[in-house]
Coordinates of N, CA and C in Angstrom, one line a residue:
X9 N 0.9 -1.2 0.0 CA 0.0 0.0 0.0 C 0.9 1.2 0.0
X10 N 0.6 2.2 -0.9 CA 1.4 3.4 -0.9 C 1.4 4.1 0.4
X11 N 2.4 4.9 0.7 CA 2.5 5.6 2.0 C 1.3 6.6 2.2
X12 N 1.0 7.3 1.1 CA -0.1 8.3 1.2 C -1.4 7.6 1.5
X13 N -1.7 6.4 0.9 CA -2.9 5.7 1.2 C -2.9 5.1 2.6
X14 N -1.7 4.7 3.1 CA -1.7 4.2 4.5 C -1.9 5.3 5.5
X15 N -1.4 6.5 5.2 CA -1.6 7.6 6.1 C -3.1 8.0 6.1
X16 N -3.7 8.0 4.9 CA -5.1 8.3 4.8 C -6.0 7.3 5.6
X17 N -5.6 6.0 5.4 CA -6.4 5.0 6.1 C -6.3 5.1 7.6
X18 N -5.0 5.5 8.1 CA -4.8 5.6 9.6 C -5.6 6.9 10.1
X19 N -5.6 7.9 9.3 CA -6.4 9.1 9.6 C -7.9 8.8 9.7
X20 N -8.3 8.0 8.7 CA -9.8 7.7 8.7 C -10.1 6.8 9.9
X21 N -9.2 5.9 10.3 CA -9.5 5.0 11.4 C -9.5 5.9 12.7
X22 N -8.6 6.8 12.8 CA -8.5 7.7 14.0 C -9.8 8.5 14.1
X23 N -10.3 9.0 12.9 CA -11.5 9.8 12.9 C -12.7 9.0 13.3
X24 N -12.7 7.7 12.9 CA -13.8 6.9 13.2 C -13.8 6.6 14.8
X25 N -12.6 6.4 15.3 CA -12.6 6.1 16.7 C -13.0 7.3 17.5
X26 N -12.6 8.5 17.0 CA -13.1 9.8 17.7 C -14.6 9.9 17.7
X27 N -15.2 9.6 16.5 CA -16.6 9.7 16.4 C -17.3 8.7 17.3
X28 N -16.7 7.5 17.4 CA -17.3 6.4 18.2 C -17.3 6.8 19.7
X29 N -16.2 7.4 20.1 CA -16.1 7.8 21.5 C -17.0 9.0 21.8
X30 N -17.2 9.9 20.8 CA -18.1 11.0 21.0 C -19.5 10.5 21.1
X31 N -19.9 9.6 20.2 CA -21.2 9.0 20.2 C -21.5 8.3 21.5
X32 N -20.5 7.6 22.0 CA -20.7 6.9 23.3 C -21.0 7.9 24.4
X33 N -20.2 8.9 24.4 CA -20.3 9.9 25.5 C -21.7 10.6 25.4
X34 N -22.2 10.9 24.2 CA -23.5 11.5 24.0 C -24.6 10.5 24.4
X35 N -24.4 9.3 24.0 CA -25.4 8.3 24.3 C -25.7 8.1 25.8
X36 N -24.6 8.1 26.6 CA -24.7 7.9 28.0 C -24.4 9.2 28.8
X37 N -24.4 10.3 28.1 CA -24.1 11.6 28.7 C -25.2 12.1 29.7
X38 N -26.3 11.5 29.7 CA -27.4 11.9 30.5 C -27.5 11.3 31.9
X39 N -26.5 10.4 32.2 CA -26.5 9.7 33.4 C -26.3 10.6 34.6
X40 N -25.7 11.8 34.4 CA -25.4 12.7 35.5 C -26.6 13.1 36.3
X41 N -27.7 13.3 35.6 CA -28.9 13.8 36.3 C -29.6 12.8 37.2
X42 N -29.8 11.5 36.7 CA -30.3 10.5 37.6 C -29.4 10.3 38.8
X43 N -28.1 10.3 38.6 CA -27.1 10.1 39.6 C -27.2 11.2 40.7
X44 N -27.3 12.4 40.2 CA -27.5 13.6 41.1 C -28.8 13.5 41.8
X45 N -29.9 13.0 41.1 CA -31.2 12.9 41.8 C -31.2 11.9 42.9
X46 N -30.5 10.7 42.7 CA -30.4 9.7 43.8 C -29.6 10.3 45.0
X47 N -28.5 11.0 44.7 CA -27.7 11.6 45.7 C -28.5 12.6 46.5
X48 N -29.3 13.5 45.9 CA -30.1 14.5 46.6 C -31.2 13.8 47.4
X49 N -31.7 12.7 46.9 CA -32.7 12.0 47.7 C -32.1 11.4 49.0
X50 N -30.9 10.9 48.9 CA -30.3 10.3 50.1 C -30.0 11.4 51.1
X51 N -29.4 12.5 50.6 CA -29.0 13.6 51.4 C -30.2 14.3 52.1
X52 N -31.3 14.4 51.3 CA -32.5 15.0 51.8 C -33.1 14.2 53.0
X53 N -32.9 12.9 53.0 CA -33.5 12.0 54.0 C -32.8 12.3 55.4
X54 N -31.8 13.1 55.4 CA -31.2 13.5 56.7 C -32.3 14.1 57.6
X55 N -33.2 14.9 57.0 CA -34.2 15.6 57.7 C -35.1 14.7 58.4
X56 N -35.1 13.5 58.2 CA -36.1 12.5 58.8 C -35.6 12.1 60.2
X57 N -34.3 12.4 60.6 CA -33.8 12.0 61.9 C -33.8 13.1 62.9
X58 N -34.0 12.8 64.1 CA -34.0 13.8 65.2 C -32.6 14.4 65.4
X59 N -31.6 13.6 65.3 CA -30.2 14.0 65.4 C -29.3 13.4 64.3
X60 N -29.4 14.0 63.1 CA -28.7 13.3 61.9 C -27.2 13.4 62.0
X61 N -26.7 14.5 62.7 CA -25.2 14.6 62.8 C -24.7 14.7 64.2
X62 N -25.5 15.2 65.2 CA -25.1 15.3 66.6 C -25.3 14.0 67.3
X63 N -24.5 13.8 68.4 CA -24.6 12.6 69.2 C -25.6 12.8 70.3
X64 N -26.8 12.2 70.3 CA -27.8 12.4 71.4 C -27.4 11.7 72.6
X65 N -28.1 12.0 73.7 CA -27.9 11.4 75.0 C -28.6 10.0 75.0
X66 N -29.8 9.9 74.3 CA -30.5 8.6 74.3 C -31.2 8.6 72.9
X67 N -31.5 7.3 72.5 CA -32.1 7.1 71.2 C -33.3 6.1 71.4
X68 N -34.4 6.4 70.8 CA -35.5 5.5 70.7 C -35.8 5.1 69.3
X69 N -35.6 3.8 68.9 CA -35.6 3.4 67.5 C -36.9 2.6 67.3
X70 N -37.6 3.0 66.2 CA -38.8 2.3 65.8 C -38.5 1.4 64.6
X71 N -39.1 0.3 64.5 CA -38.9 -0.7 63.4 C -40.3 -0.9 62.7
X72 N -40.3 -0.9 61.4 CA -39.2 -0.9 60.4 C -38.6 0.5 60.4
X73 N -37.4 0.5 59.8 CA -36.6 1.8 59.7 C -37.0 2.6 58.5
X74 N -38.2 3.2 58.6 CA -38.7 3.9 57.4 C -38.0 5.2 57.1
X75 N -37.2 5.7 58.1 CA -36.3 6.8 57.8 C -35.2 6.4 56.9
X76 N -34.8 5.1 57.0 CA -33.8 4.5 56.2 C -32.8 3.7 57.1
X77 N -32.3 4.4 58.1 CA -31.3 3.7 59.0 C -31.9 3.6 60.4
X78 N -31.3 2.6 61.2 CA -31.8 2.3 62.5 C -31.4 3.4 63.5
X79 N -32.2 4.5 63.5 CA -31.9 5.6 64.4 C -33.3 6.3 64.7
X80 N -33.3 7.2 65.7 CA -34.5 7.9 66.0 C -35.0 8.8 64.9
X81 N -36.2 8.7 64.5 CA -36.7 9.5 63.4 C -37.7 10.6 64.0
X82 N -37.9 11.6 63.3 CA -38.8 12.7 63.7 C -40.2 12.2 63.7
X83 N -40.6 11.5 62.7 CA -42.0 11.0 62.6 C -42.0 9.8 61.7
X84 N -42.5 8.7 62.1 CA -42.6 7.5 61.3 C -43.5 7.8 60.0
X85 N -44.6 8.5 60.2 CA -45.4 8.8 59.1 C -44.7 9.7 58.1
X86 N -44.0 10.7 58.6 CA -43.2 11.6 57.7 C -42.2 10.8 56.9
X87 N -41.5 9.9 57.5 CA -40.5 9.0 56.8 C -41.2 8.2 55.8
X88 N -42.3 7.6 56.1 CA -43.1 6.8 55.2 C -43.5 7.6 54.0
X89 N -44.0 8.8 54.2 CA -44.5 9.7 53.1 C -43.3 10.1 52.3
X90 N -42.2 10.5 52.9 CA -41.0 10.9 52.2 C -40.5 10.0 51.1
X91 N -40.4 8.7 51.5 CA -39.9 7.7 50.6 C -41.0 7.3 49.5
X92 N -42.2 7.2 50.0 CA -43.3 6.7 49.1 C -43.8 7.8 48.1
X93 N -43.4 9.1 48.4 CA -43.7 10.1 47.5 C -42.4 10.6 46.8
X94 N -41.3 10.7 47.5 CA -40.1 11.2 46.9 C -39.5 10.2 45.9
X95 N -39.6 8.9 46.1 CA -39.1 7.9 45.2 C -39.8 7.9 43.9
X96 N -41.2 7.8 43.9 CA -41.9 7.9 42.6 C -41.6 9.2 41.9
X97 N -41.5 10.3 42.6 CA -41.3 11.6 41.9 C -39.9 11.6 41.3
X98 N -38.9 11.0 41.9 CA -37.6 10.9 41.3 C -37.6 10.1 40.0
X99 N -38.3 9.0 40.1 CA -38.4 8.1 38.9 C -39.2 8.8 37.8
X100 N -40.2 9.6 38.1 CA -41.0 10.4 37.1 C -40.0 11.4 36.5
X101 N -39.2 12.1 37.3 CA -38.2 13.0 36.7 C -37.2 12.3 35.8
X102 N -36.8 11.1 36.2 CA -35.8 10.4 35.4 C -36.5 10.0 34.1
X103 N -37.8 9.5 34.1 CA -38.5 9.2 32.9 C -38.6 10.3 32.0
X104 N -39.0 11.5 32.5 CA -39.1 12.7 31.7 C -37.7 13.1 31.1
X105 N -36.7 12.9 31.8 CA -35.3 13.3 31.3 C -34.9 12.4 30.2
X106 N -35.2 11.1 30.3 CA -34.8 10.2 29.3 C -35.7 10.3 28.0
X107 N -36.9 10.6 28.3 CA -37.9 10.8 27.1 C -37.4 12.1 26.3
X108 N -37.0 13.1 27.0 CA -36.5 14.3 26.4 C -35.2 14.0 25.6
X109 N -34.3 13.2 26.2 CA -33.1 12.9 25.5 C -33.3 12.0 24.3
X110 N -34.3 11.1 24.4 CA -34.6 10.2 23.3 C -35.1 11.0 22.1
X111 N -35.9 12.1 22.4 CA -36.4 12.9 21.3 C -35.3 13.8 20.7
X112 N -34.4 14.2 21.5 CA -33.3 15.1 21.0 C -32.2 14.4 20.4
X113 N -31.7 13.3 21.0 CA -30.5 12.6 20.5 C -30.9 11.2 19.9
X114 N -32.1 10.8 20.0 CA -32.5 9.5 19.4 C -31.8 8.3 20.2
X115 N -31.6 8.5 21.5 CA -30.9 7.5 22.3 C -31.9 7.1 23.3
X116 N -32.1 5.8 23.5 CA -33.0 5.2 24.4 C -32.3 4.4 25.5
X117 N -32.7 4.6 26.8 CA -32.1 3.9 27.9 C -33.2 3.1 28.6
X118 N -32.9 1.9 29.1 CA -33.9 1.1 29.7 C -34.3 1.6 31.1
X119 N -34.7 2.8 31.2 CA -35.1 3.4 32.5 C -36.3 2.7 33.1
X120 N -37.3 2.2 32.3 CA -38.4 1.5 33.0 C -38.0 0.3 33.9
X121 N -36.9 -0.3 33.5 CA -36.4 -1.4 34.4 C -35.9 -0.9 35.7
X122 N -35.3 0.3 35.6 CA -34.8 1.0 36.8 C -35.9 1.3 37.8
X123 N -37.0 1.9 37.2 CA -38.1 2.3 38.0 C -38.8 1.1 38.6
X124 N -38.9 0.0 37.7 CA -39.6 -1.2 38.2 C -38.8 -1.8 39.4
X125 N -37.5 -1.8 39.3 CA -36.7 -2.3 40.4 C -36.9 -1.5 41.7
X126 N -36.7 -0.2 41.6 CA -36.8 0.6 42.8 C -38.2 0.6 43.4
X127 N -39.2 0.8 42.6 CA -40.6 0.9 43.1 C -41.1 -0.5 43.5
X128 N -40.8 -1.5 42.7 CA -41.2 -2.8 43.0 C -40.7 -3.3 44.3
X129 N -39.5 -3.2 44.6 CA -38.9 -3.6 45.9 C -39.5 -2.8 47.0
X130 N -39.6 -1.5 46.8 CA -40.2 -0.6 47.8 C -41.6 -1.0 48.2
X131 N -42.4 -1.3 47.2 CA -43.8 -1.7 47.5 C -43.8 -3.1 48.2
X132 N -42.9 -3.9 47.8 CA -42.8 -5.3 48.4 C -42.5 -5.1 49.9
X133 N -41.6 -4.2 50.2 CA -41.3 -4.0 51.6 C -42.4 -3.4 52.4
X134 N -43.2 -2.5 51.7 CA -44.4 -1.9 52.4 C -45.4 -3.0 52.7
X135 N -45.6 -3.9 51.8 CA -46.5 -5.0 52.0 C -46.1 -5.9 53.2
X136 N -44.8 -6.2 53.2 CA -44.2 -7.0 54.3 C -44.2 -6.3 55.7
X137 N -44.0 -5.0 55.7 CA -43.8 -4.3 56.9 C -45.1 -3.6 57.4
X138 N -46.0 -3.3 56.5 CA -47.2 -2.5 56.8 C -46.8 -1.1 57.3
X139 N -47.7 -0.4 58.0 CA -47.4 0.9 58.5 C -46.4 0.8 59.7
X140 N -45.3 1.6 59.7 CA -44.3 1.5 60.8 C -44.8 1.9 62.2
X141 N -44.8 1.0 63.1 CA -45.1 1.3 64.5 C -44.3 0.4 65.4
X142 N -44.1 0.9 66.7 CA -43.5 0.0 67.7 C -42.0 0.3 67.8
X143 N -41.5 0.0 69.0 CA -40.1 0.2 69.3 C -39.3 -1.1 68.9
X144 N -38.1 -0.9 68.7 CA -37.2 -2.0 68.3 C -37.0 -2.9 69.5
X145 N -37.3 -4.2 69.3 CA -37.3 -5.1 70.4 C -36.0 -5.9 70.4
X146 N -35.7 -6.5 71.6 CA -34.5 -7.3 71.7 C -34.6 -8.6 70.8
X147 N -35.8 -9.0 70.5 CA -36.0 -10.2 69.7 C -35.5 -10.1 68.3
X148 N -35.3 -8.8 67.8 CA -34.7 -8.7 66.5 C -33.2 -8.9 66.4
X149 N -32.6 -9.0 67.6 CA -31.2 -9.1 67.6 C -30.8 -10.5 68.0
X150 N -30.0 -11.2 67.1 CA -29.6 -12.5 67.4 C -28.3 -12.5 68.1
X151 N -27.8 -13.7 68.4 CA -26.5 -13.7 69.1 C -25.3 -13.1 68.3
X152 N -25.5 -13.2 67.0 CA -24.5 -12.7 66.1 C -24.6 -11.2 65.9
X153 N -25.7 -10.6 66.5 CA -25.9 -9.2 66.4 C -26.7 -8.8 65.1
X154 N -27.2 -9.8 64.4 CA -27.9 -9.5 63.1 C -29.4 -9.6 63.3
X155 N -30.1 -8.8 62.7 CA -31.5 -8.9 62.6 C -32.0 -8.6 61.2
X156 N -32.2 -9.6 60.4 CA -32.5 -9.5 59.0 C -33.8 -8.8 58.7
X157 N -34.7 -8.7 59.7 CA -35.9 -7.9 59.5 C -35.6 -6.4 59.3
X158 N -34.4 -6.0 59.8 CA -34.0 -4.6 59.6 C -33.8 -4.2 58.2
X159 N -33.7 -5.2 57.3 CA -33.5 -4.9 55.9 C -34.8 -4.4 55.2
X160 N -35.9 -4.3 55.9 CA -37.1 -3.6 55.4 C -36.8 -2.1 55.5
X161 N -36.0 -1.6 54.6 CA -35.6 -0.2 54.6 C -35.7 0.4 53.2
X162 N -36.2 1.6 53.0 CA -36.2 2.2 51.7 C -34.9 2.4 51.0
X163 N -33.8 2.4 51.8 CA -32.5 2.6 51.2 C -32.1 1.4 50.3
X164 N -32.6 0.2 50.6 CA -32.2 -0.9 49.8 C -32.7 -0.8 48.4
X165 N -34.0 -0.5 48.2 CA -34.5 -0.3 46.8 C -33.8 0.7 46.1
X166 N -33.4 1.8 46.8 CA -32.6 2.9 46.1 C -31.3 2.4 45.6
X167 N -30.6 1.6 46.5 CA -29.3 1.1 46.1 C -29.4 0.1 44.9
X168 N -30.4 -0.7 44.9 CA -30.6 -1.7 43.8 C -31.0 -1.0 42.5
X169 N -31.8 0.1 42.6 CA -32.2 0.8 41.5 C -30.9 1.5 40.8
X170 N -30.0 2.0 41.6 CA -28.8 2.6 41.1 C -27.9 1.5 40.4
X171 N -27.9 0.3 40.9 CA -27.1 -0.8 40.2 C -27.7 -1.0 38.9
X172 N -29.1 -1.1 38.8 CA -29.7 -1.4 37.5 C -29.5 -0.2 36.6
X173 N -29.5 1.0 37.1 CA -29.3 2.2 36.2 C -27.9 2.1 35.7
X174 N -26.9 1.7 36.5 CA -25.6 1.5 36.0 C -25.5 0.5 34.9
X175 N -26.2 -0.6 35.0 CA -26.3 -1.6 34.0 C -26.9 -1.0 32.7
X176 N -28.0 -0.3 32.8 CA -28.7 0.3 31.7 C -27.8 1.3 31.0
X177 N -27.0 2.0 31.7 CA -26.1 3.1 31.2 C -24.7 2.6 30.8
X178 N -24.5 1.3 31.0 CA -23.1 0.7 30.8 C -22.1 1.5 31.6
X179 N -22.4 1.8 32.9 CA -21.5 2.6 33.7 C -21.1 1.8 34.9
X180 N -19.8 1.4 34.8 CA -19.2 0.6 35.9 C -19.2 1.4 37.2
X181 N -18.9 2.7 37.1 CA -18.8 3.6 38.2 C -20.2 3.6 38.9
X182 N -21.3 3.7 38.2 CA -22.6 3.8 38.8 C -23.0 2.4 39.4
X183 N -22.6 1.3 38.8 CA -22.8 0.0 39.4 C -22.1 -0.1 40.7
X184 N -20.8 0.4 40.7 CA -20.1 0.4 42.0 C -20.7 1.3 43.1
X185 N -21.2 2.4 42.6 CA -21.9 3.3 43.6 C -23.2 2.7 44.2
X186 N -24.0 2.0 43.3 CA -25.1 1.3 43.8 C -24.8 0.2 44.7
X187 N -23.7 -0.6 44.4 CA -23.3 -1.7 45.2 C -22.8 -1.2 46.6
X188 N -22.1 0.0 46.6 CA -21.7 0.6 47.8 C -22.9 1.0 48.7
X189 N -23.9 1.6 48.1 CA -25.1 1.9 48.9 C -25.7 0.7 49.5
X190 N -25.8 -0.3 48.6 CA -26.5 -1.6 49.1 C -25.7 -2.3 50.2
X191 N -24.4 -2.3 50.1 CA -23.6 -3.0 51.1 C -23.7 -2.2 52.4
X192 N -23.6 -0.9 52.3 CA -23.6 -0.1 53.6 C -25.0 -0.3 54.2
X193 N -26.0 -0.3 53.4 CA -27.4 -0.5 54.0 C -27.6 -1.8 54.6
X194 N -27.1 -2.9 54.0 CA -27.2 -4.2 54.6 C -26.4 -4.2 55.9
X195 N -25.2 -3.7 56.0 CA -24.5 -3.7 57.2 C -25.2 -2.9 58.3
X196 N -25.6 -1.6 58.0 CA -26.1 -0.7 59.0 C -27.5 -1.1 59.5
X197 N -28.3 -1.7 58.6 CA -29.7 -2.0 59.0 C -29.8 -3.5 59.5
X198 N -28.8 -4.3 59.2 CA -28.9 -5.7 59.7 C -28.2 -5.9 61.0
X199 N -27.7 -4.8 61.6 CA -27.0 -4.8 62.9 C -27.6 -3.7 63.7
X200 N -27.5 -3.9 65.0 CA -28.0 -2.8 65.9 C -27.1 -2.9 67.2
X201 N -26.7 -1.7 67.7 CA -27.1 -0.3 67.3 C -26.3 0.1 66.0
X202 N -26.7 1.3 65.5 CA -26.1 1.8 64.3 C -24.6 1.8 64.3
X203 N -24.0 1.3 63.3 CA -22.5 1.3 63.2 C -21.8 0.2 63.9
X204 N -22.6 -0.8 64.4 CA -22.0 -1.9 65.1 C -21.0 -2.7 64.2
X205 N -19.9 -3.0 64.7 CA -18.9 -3.8 64.0 C -18.9 -5.2 64.4
X206 N -18.8 -6.2 63.5 CA -18.8 -7.6 63.9 C -17.5 -8.0 64.6
X207 N -17.5 -9.1 65.3 CA -16.4 -9.5 66.1 C -15.1 -9.7 65.4
X208 N -15.2 -10.2 64.1 CA -13.9 -10.4 63.3 C -13.2 -9.1 63.0
X209 N -14.0 -7.9 63.1 CA -13.4 -6.6 62.7 C -12.2 -6.2 63.6
X210 N -12.2 -6.8 64.8 CA -11.1 -6.5 65.8 C -9.8 -7.0 65.2
X211 N -9.8 -8.0 64.4 CA -8.5 -8.5 63.9 C -8.0 -7.5 62.9
X212 N -8.9 -6.9 62.1 CA -8.5 -5.9 61.1 C -8.0 -4.6 61.7
X213 N -8.8 -4.1 62.7 CA -8.5 -2.8 63.2 C -7.5 -2.9 64.4
X214 N -7.2 -4.1 64.8 CA -6.2 -4.3 65.8 C -6.7 -4.0 67.2
X215 N -8.0 -4.0 67.5 CA -8.5 -3.8 68.8 C -8.4 -4.9 69.7
X216 N -8.5 -4.7 71.0 CA -8.4 -5.8 71.9 C -9.7 -6.5 72.2
X217 N -10.8 -5.8 72.0 CA -12.1 -6.4 72.2 C -12.7 -6.8 70.9
X218 N -13.6 -7.8 71.1 CA -14.3 -8.3 69.9 C -15.4 -7.3 69.5
X219 N -15.4 -6.9 68.2 CA -16.4 -6.0 67.7 C -16.1 -4.6 68.1
X220 N -17.2 -3.9 68.2 CA -17.1 -2.4 68.5 C -18.2 -1.7 67.8
X221 N -18.1 -0.4 67.8 CA -19.2 0.4 67.2 C -18.6 1.8 66.7
X222 N -18.9 2.1 65.5 CA -18.5 3.4 65.0 C -19.4 4.5 65.6
X223 N -18.8 5.7 65.8 CA -19.6 6.8 66.4 C -20.2 7.7 65.4
X224 N -20.3 7.3 64.2 CA -20.9 8.1 63.1 C -22.4 8.1 63.3
X225 N -23.0 9.2 62.8 CA -24.4 9.4 62.9 C -25.0 9.1 61.5
X226 N -26.4 9.0 61.4 CA -27.0 8.7 60.2 C -26.6 9.7 59.0
X227 N -26.5 11.0 59.4 CA -26.1 11.9 58.3 C -24.8 11.6 57.7
X228 N -23.8 11.2 58.5 CA -22.5 10.9 58.0 C -22.6 9.7 57.1
X229 N -23.3 8.7 57.4 CA -23.5 7.5 56.5 C -24.2 7.9 55.2
X230 N -25.1 8.7 55.3 CA -25.8 9.1 54.1 C -24.9 9.9 53.2
X231 N -24.0 10.7 53.7 CA -23.0 11.5 52.9 C -22.1 10.5 52.3
X232 N -21.7 9.4 53.0 CA -20.8 8.4 52.4 C -21.5 7.7 51.3
X233 N -22.8 7.5 51.4 CA -23.5 6.8 50.3 C -23.7 7.7 49.1
X234 N -23.9 9.0 49.4 CA -24.1 9.9 48.3 C -22.9 10.4 47.5
X235 N -21.7 10.3 48.2 CA -20.5 10.8 47.6 C -20.1 10.2 46.2
X236 N -20.2 8.8 46.1 CA -19.9 8.2 44.8 C -20.9 8.7 43.7
X237 N -22.1 8.9 44.1 CA -23.1 9.3 43.1 C -22.8 10.7 42.7
X238 N -22.4 11.6 43.6 CA -22.0 13.0 43.2 C -20.8 13.0 42.3
X239 N -19.8 12.1 42.6 CA -18.6 12.0 41.8 C -19.0 11.5 40.3
X240 N -19.9 10.5 40.2 CA -20.4 10.1 38.9 C -21.1 11.2 38.2
X241 N -21.9 12.0 38.9 CA -22.7 13.0 38.3 C -21.7 14.1 37.7
X242 N -20.7 14.5 38.5 CA -19.8 15.6 38.1 C -19.0 15.2 36.9
X243 N -18.4 14.0 37.0 CA -17.5 13.5 35.9 C -18.3 13.3 34.6
X244 N -19.5 12.8 34.7 CA -20.3 12.6 33.5 C -20.9 13.9 32.9
X245 N -21.2 14.9 33.8 CA -21.6 16.2 33.3 C -20.5 16.9 32.6
X246 N -19.3 16.8 33.1 CA -18.1 17.4 32.4 C -17.9 16.7 31.1
X247 N -18.0 15.4 31.1 CA -17.8 14.7 29.8 C -18.9 15.0 28.8
X248 N -20.1 15.1 29.3 CA -21.2 15.4 28.4 C -21.0 16.8 27.7
X249 N -20.6 17.8 28.5 CA -20.4 19.1 28.0 C -19.2 19.1 27.0
X250 N -18.2 18.3 27.3 CA -17.1 18.2 26.4 C -17.5 17.6 25.1
X251 N -18.3 16.6 25.2 CA -18.8 15.9 23.9 C -19.7 16.9 23.1
X252 N -20.4 17.8 23.8 CA -21.2 18.7 23.1 C -20.4 19.8 22.4
X253 N -19.2 20.0 22.9 CA -18.4 21.0 22.2 C -17.6 20.4 21.0
X254 N -17.5 19.1 21.0 CA -16.7 18.5 19.9 C -17.4 18.6 18.5

């Protein structure tokens, strides 16, 4: 092949790769808004706790944990309404966002599966738990410190929905963020009190006693859950704007 033809072929291949990368960024450039929406939903749920950041003198915990985490909530009814109104509203906003992007860019994302996962699991939990009443009893805590009934929390559907959204958007970062939320939720809600460490953790942290408890409050854990989502939102927003300038 003549040198000029080889250079032209290489230039064409480079141009095609650039177009492919730009198309991929535009196709999945809308993930920043759903990620930001989930992060804001988590951070807004801080208002459901009596002491989201400060350390109280005493705590009265009701089960199920409709505020999200096993800590004293302002009102069980307010927590119930927050998640059962806020979550559908978030999915409605996501649906509108992807519908707009489909009209503008001709790109479709499997957002109905995301909504079906989040709302379906949330409704299932509501059926299982009914209206939240009553104080947390010692019967929920086993010898291992686990009480699996604590997993009836609205944080779990949110984490699973983020994982499915990451799959739909082909975003490993979003899948990791959803998995992080899910794992934190399982740990925090399947043990009591909040932040309780299992016995084997003493080997890792080098403590003399078996187990222990972190002194973080619900607000701190919610920030830890939201941070990966905020990072995904910022990175993808910058990438989307960059693709729009290309």
